[in-house]
PDB file of C-alpha atoms and ligand atoms in Angstrom:
ATOM      1  CA  MET A   1      -4.961   7.320 -21.740  1.00 88.00           C
ATOM      2  CA  LYS A   2      -6.573   4.249 -21.792  1.00 90.00           C
ATOM      3  CA  ASN A   3     -10.568   4.497 -21.315  1.00 92.00           C
ATOM      4  CA  ASP A   4     -12.335   2.878 -18.394  1.00 95.00           C
ATOM      5  CA  CYS A   5      -9.097   2.339 -16.802  1.00 98.00           C
ATOM      6  CA  LEU A   6      -9.448   2.970 -12.916  1.00 98.00           C
ATOM      7  CA  PHE A   7      -5.610   4.472 -12.405  1.00 98.00           C
ATOM      8  CA  CYS A   8      -5.730   6.484 -15.598  1.00 98.00           C
ATOM      9  CA  ALA A   9      -8.811   7.764 -14.041  1.00 98.00           C
ATOM     10  CA  ILE A  10      -6.446   8.385 -11.328  1.00 98.00           C
ATOM     11  CA  ALA A  11      -3.495   9.220 -13.014  1.00 98.00           C
ATOM     12  CA  ALA A  12      -5.363  11.829 -14.172  1.00 97.00           C
ATOM     13  CA  GLY A  13      -7.688  13.735 -11.001  1.00 97.00           C
ATOM     14  CA  GLU A  14     -10.163  11.904 -13.248  1.00 97.00           C
ATOM     15  CA  ILE A  15     -10.857  10.349  -9.203  1.00 97.00           C
ATOM     16  CA  PRO A  16      -9.543  11.551  -6.845  1.00 98.00           C
ATOM     17  CA  SER A  17      -7.374  10.103  -4.609  1.00 98.00           C
ATOM     18  CA  ASN A  18      -4.317  10.684  -1.822  1.00 98.00           C
ATOM     19  CA  LYS A  19      -0.700  12.066  -2.872  1.00 98.00           C
ATOM     20  CA  VAL A  20       2.208  10.799  -2.021  1.00 98.00           C
ATOM     21  CA  TYR A  21       4.145  12.271  -4.845  1.00 98.00           C
ATOM     22  CA  GLU A  22       3.410  12.928  -9.143  1.00 98.00           C
ATOM     23  CA  ASP A  23       6.174  13.679 -11.752  1.00 98.00           C
ATOM     24  CA  ASP A  24       5.642  14.217 -15.528  1.00 98.00           C
ATOM     25  CA  LEU A  25       6.037  10.484 -15.663  1.00 98.00           C
ATOM     26  CA  CYS A  26       4.414   8.747 -12.597  1.00 98.00           C
ATOM     27  CA  TYR A  27       2.455   9.313  -9.961  1.00 98.00           C
ATOM     28  CA  ALA A  28       2.304   8.101  -5.826  1.00 98.00           C
ATOM     29  CA  PHE A  29      -0.904   7.272  -4.191  1.00 98.00           C
ATOM     30  CA  TYR A  30      -2.504   5.662  -0.728  1.00 98.00           C
ATOM     31  CA  ASP A  31      -3.916   2.509  -2.126  1.00 98.00           C
ATOM     32  CA  ILE A  32      -7.659   2.223  -0.893  1.00 98.00           C
ATOM     33  CA  ALA A  33      -7.531  -1.007   1.225  1.00 98.00           C
ATOM     34  CA  PRO A  34      -3.174  -0.269   3.375  1.00 98.00           C
ATOM     35  CA  GLN A  35      -1.899  -3.905   4.146  1.00 98.00           C
ATOM     36  CA  ALA A  36      -0.008  -2.311   6.123  1.00 98.00           C
ATOM     37  CA  PRO A  37       0.899   1.139   8.207  1.00 98.00           C
ATOM     38  CA  THR A  38       2.724   2.473   4.945  1.00 98.00           C
ATOM     39  CA  HIS A  39       1.429   1.753   1.405  1.00 98.00           C
ATOM     40  CA  PHE A  40       0.058   3.649  -1.391  1.00 99.00           C
ATOM     41  CA  LEU A  41       1.463   2.650  -5.210  1.00 99.00           C
ATOM     42  CA  VAL A  42       2.881   4.336  -8.165  1.00 99.00           C
ATOM     43  CA  ILE A  43       1.925   4.362 -11.077  1.00 98.00           C
ATOM     44  CA  PRO A  44       3.070   5.120 -14.351  1.00 98.00           C
ATOM     45  CA  LYS A  45       1.415   8.388 -15.785  1.00 98.00           C
ATOM     46  CA  ASP A  46       1.072   6.513 -20.138  1.00 98.00           C
ATOM     47  CA  HIS A  47      -0.854   3.432 -19.697  1.00 98.00           C
ATOM     48  CA  ILE A  48       0.972  -0.168 -18.899  1.00 98.00           C
ATOM     49  CA  GLY A  49      -1.555  -3.233 -18.339  1.00 98.00           C
ATOM     50  CA  SER A  50       1.246  -4.890 -16.059  1.00 98.00           C
ATOM     51  CA  VAL A  51       5.142  -5.726 -16.043  1.00 98.00           C
ATOM     52  CA  ALA A  52       5.028  -7.992 -18.849  1.00 98.00           C
ATOM     53  CA  GLU A  53       3.926  -5.126 -21.262  1.00 98.00           C
ATOM     54  CA  ILE A  54       7.296  -3.366 -20.281  1.00 98.00           C
ATOM     55  CA  GLY A  55      10.141  -3.838 -22.949  1.00 98.00           C
ATOM     56  CA  ALA A  56      12.448  -1.824 -24.602  1.00 98.00           C
ATOM     57  CA  GLY A  57       9.906   0.914 -25.683  1.00 97.00           C
ATOM     58  CA  ASN A  58       8.794   1.985 -22.583  1.00 98.00           C
ATOM     59  CA  SER A  59      11.192   0.638 -19.958  1.00 98.00           C
ATOM     60  CA  ALA A  60      12.781   4.648 -18.842  1.00 98.00           C
ATOM     61  CA  VAL A  61       9.429   5.018 -16.677  1.00 98.00           C
ATOM     62  CA  VAL A  62      10.214   1.888 -14.355  1.00 98.00           C
ATOM     63  CA  ALA A  63      13.612   2.742 -13.306  1.00 98.00           C
ATOM     64  CA  HIS A  64      11.828   6.638 -13.211  1.00 98.00           C
ATOM     65  CA  ILE A  65       9.293   4.451 -11.104  1.00 98.00           C
ATOM     66  CA  PHE A  66      12.450   2.376  -9.010  1.00 98.00           C
ATOM     67  CA  GLU A  67      14.847   6.744  -8.487  1.00 98.00           C
ATOM     68  CA  VAL A  68      11.105   8.540  -7.297  1.00 98.00           C
ATOM     69  CA  ILE A  69      10.342   5.153  -4.866  1.00 98.00           C
ATOM     70  CA  ALA A  70      13.945   5.165  -2.878  1.00 98.00           C
ATOM     71  CA  ASN A  71      13.140   9.333  -2.670  1.00 98.00           C
ATOM     72  CA  VAL A  72      10.207   9.072  -1.959  1.00 98.00           C
ATOM     73  CA  THR A  73      10.778   6.082   0.866  1.00 98.00           C
ATOM     74  CA  LYS A  74      13.598   8.372   1.999  1.00 98.00           C
ATOM     75  CA  GLU A  75      11.420  11.446   2.535  1.00 98.00           C
ATOM     76  CA  LEU A  76       8.970   9.565   4.809  1.00 98.00           C
ATOM     77  CA  GLY A  77      11.353   8.338   6.606  1.00 98.00           C
ATOM     78  CA  LEU A  78      11.104   4.517   5.933  1.00 98.00           C
ATOM     79  CA  GLU A  79      14.157   2.875   6.125  1.00 97.00           C
ATOM     80  CA  SER A  80      12.469  -0.897   5.757  1.00 98.00           C
ATOM     81  CA  TYR A  81      10.028  -1.536   2.878  1.00 98.00           C
ATOM     82  CA  ARG A  82       8.818  -3.970   0.177  1.00 98.00           C
ATOM     83  CA  VAL A  83       7.314  -3.439  -3.256  1.00 98.00           C
ATOM     84  CA  VAL A  84       5.433  -6.157  -4.928  1.00 98.00           C
ATOM     85  CA  SER A  85       4.285  -6.128  -8.490  1.00 98.00           C
ATOM     86  CA  ASN A  86       1.492  -7.767  -9.052  1.00 98.00           C
ATOM     87  CA  ILE A  87       1.212  -9.547 -12.653  1.00 98.00           C
ATOM     88  CA  GLY A  88      -1.626 -11.258 -14.600  1.00 98.00           C
ATOM     89  CA  GLU A  89      -4.756 -12.965 -11.923  1.00 97.00           C
ATOM     90  CA  GLN A  90      -3.712 -16.212 -10.495  1.00 97.00           C
ATOM     91  CA  ALA A  91      -0.603 -13.481  -8.768  1.00 98.00           C
ATOM     92  CA  GLY A  92      -3.681 -11.225  -7.078  1.00 96.00           C
ATOM     93  CA  GLN A  93      -3.666  -8.760 -10.006  1.00 98.00           C
ATOM     94  CA  SER A  94      -6.977  -6.477  -9.819  1.00 98.00           C
ATOM     95  CA  VAL A  95      -5.726  -2.942 -12.058  1.00 98.00           C
ATOM     96  CA  ARG A  96      -4.715  -3.614 -15.462  1.00 98.00           C
ATOM     97  CA  HIS A  97      -2.662  -0.213 -15.414  1.00 98.00           C
ATOM     98  CA  LEU A  98       0.609  -0.961 -13.919  1.00 98.00           C
ATOM     99  CA  HIS A  99       1.125  -0.381  -9.932  1.00 98.00           C
ATOM    100  CA  PHE A 100       3.855  -1.087  -7.841  1.00 99.00           C
ATOM    101  CA  HIS A 101       2.797  -1.122  -4.247  1.00 98.00           C
ATOM    102  CA  VAL A 102       5.227  -0.042  -1.587  1.00 99.00           C
ATOM    103  CA  LEU A 103       4.530  -1.439   2.190  1.00 98.00           C
ATOM    104  CA  SER A 104       6.306  -0.087   5.128  1.00 98.00           C
ATOM    105  CA  GLY A 105       5.412  -0.443   8.486  1.00 98.00           C
ATOM    106  CA  ARG A 106       5.340  -3.734  10.136  1.00 98.00           C
ATOM    107  CA  ASP A 107       6.508  -6.917   9.516  1.00 98.00           C
ATOM    108  CA  MET A 108       6.232  -8.961   6.195  1.00 97.00           C
ATOM    109  CA  THR A 109       7.560 -12.279   6.181  1.00 97.00           C
ATOM    110  CA  TRP A 110       8.544 -14.475   3.480  1.00 97.00           C
ATOM    111  CA  PRO A 111       7.496 -16.572   1.563  1.00 96.00           C
ATOM    112  CA  PRO A 112       4.822 -13.473   0.394  1.00 94.00           C
ATOM    113  CA  GLY A 113       1.143 -15.082   0.434  1.00 87.00           C
TER     114      GLY A 113
HETATM  115  P1  5GP B   1      -3.641  -5.663  -7.196  1.00 73.40           P
HETATM  116  O1  5GP B   1      -4.318  -5.934  -6.265  1.00 73.40           O
HETATM  117  O2  5GP B   1      -3.540  -5.326  -8.791  1.00 73.40           O
HETATM  118  O3  5GP B   1      -2.149  -5.772  -6.932  1.00 73.40           O
HETATM  119  O4  5GP B   1      -3.107  -2.977  -6.314  1.00 73.40           O
HETATM  120  C1  5GP B   1      -4.527  -2.766  -7.196  1.00 73.40           C
HETATM  121  C2  5GP B   1      -4.106  -1.773  -5.606  1.00 73.40           C
HETATM  122  O5  5GP B   1      -5.703  -0.795  -5.448  1.00 73.40           O
HETATM  123  C3  5GP B   1      -5.194  -2.763  -4.691  1.00 73.40           C
HETATM  124  O6  5GP B   1      -4.148  -2.878  -3.187  1.00 73.40           O
HETATM  125  C4  5GP B   1      -6.297  -1.882  -3.873  1.00 73.40           C
HETATM  126  O7  5GP B   1      -6.671  -1.871  -2.736  1.00 73.40           O
HETATM  127  C5  5GP B   1      -5.936  -0.446  -4.971  1.00 73.40           C
HETATM  128  N1  5GP B   1      -6.884   0.903  -5.034  1.00 73.40           N
HETATM  129  C6  5GP B   1      -8.695   0.016  -6.252  1.00 73.40           C
HETATM  130  N2  5GP B   1      -9.227   0.652  -5.900  1.00 73.40           N
HETATM  131  C7  5GP B   1      -8.772   1.557  -5.756  1.00 73.40           C
HETATM  132  C8  5GP B   1      -9.063   3.015  -5.300  1.00 73.40           C
HETATM  133  O8  5GP B   1      -9.815   3.395  -6.822  1.00 73.40           O
HETATM  134  N3  5GP B   1      -8.551   4.178  -4.449  1.00 73.40           N
HETATM  135  C9  5GP B   1      -7.025   3.400  -3.730  1.00 73.40           C
HETATM  136  N4  5GP B   1      -6.470   4.836  -3.623  1.00 73.40           N
HETATM  137  N5  5GP B   1      -6.564   2.349  -4.496  1.00 73.40           N
HETATM  138  C10 5GP B   1      -7.403   2.212  -5.357  1.00 73.40           C
HETATM  139 ZN1   ZN B   2      -4.422   2.444 -17.540  1.00 73.40          ZN
END
């Protein structure tokens, strides 16, 4: 757990959140400022700063997270959804702990803004 990391604190249960799913490796919770009718985030419990910090030593959790996304969206009855991860300031990353946004329930535009 990284000091002063908001999502490490959320994964540890130190800051309350609205849980969607949890296991030993990852935690999923609803976004506090939803950008779609369904909008939740999936994060690894271990601190990884962003996609830019994924490598041979920590990439297994990413495969696991995508498996979790496939399962949880099915359980929620979501047939169409978008998975997004922002990396760095210009792309709009505001929390420096790896997270995958899962957005669903409205028409989406492409390219994203
Ligand atoms: P980013 O901007 O880094 O791609 O995504 C961070 C997301 O975290 C944003 O969508 C923001 O609304 C969400 N967020 C920020 N602080 C909190 C919080 O304290 N609780 C929850 N549930 N979501 C948060
Ligand atoms: Zn963290």
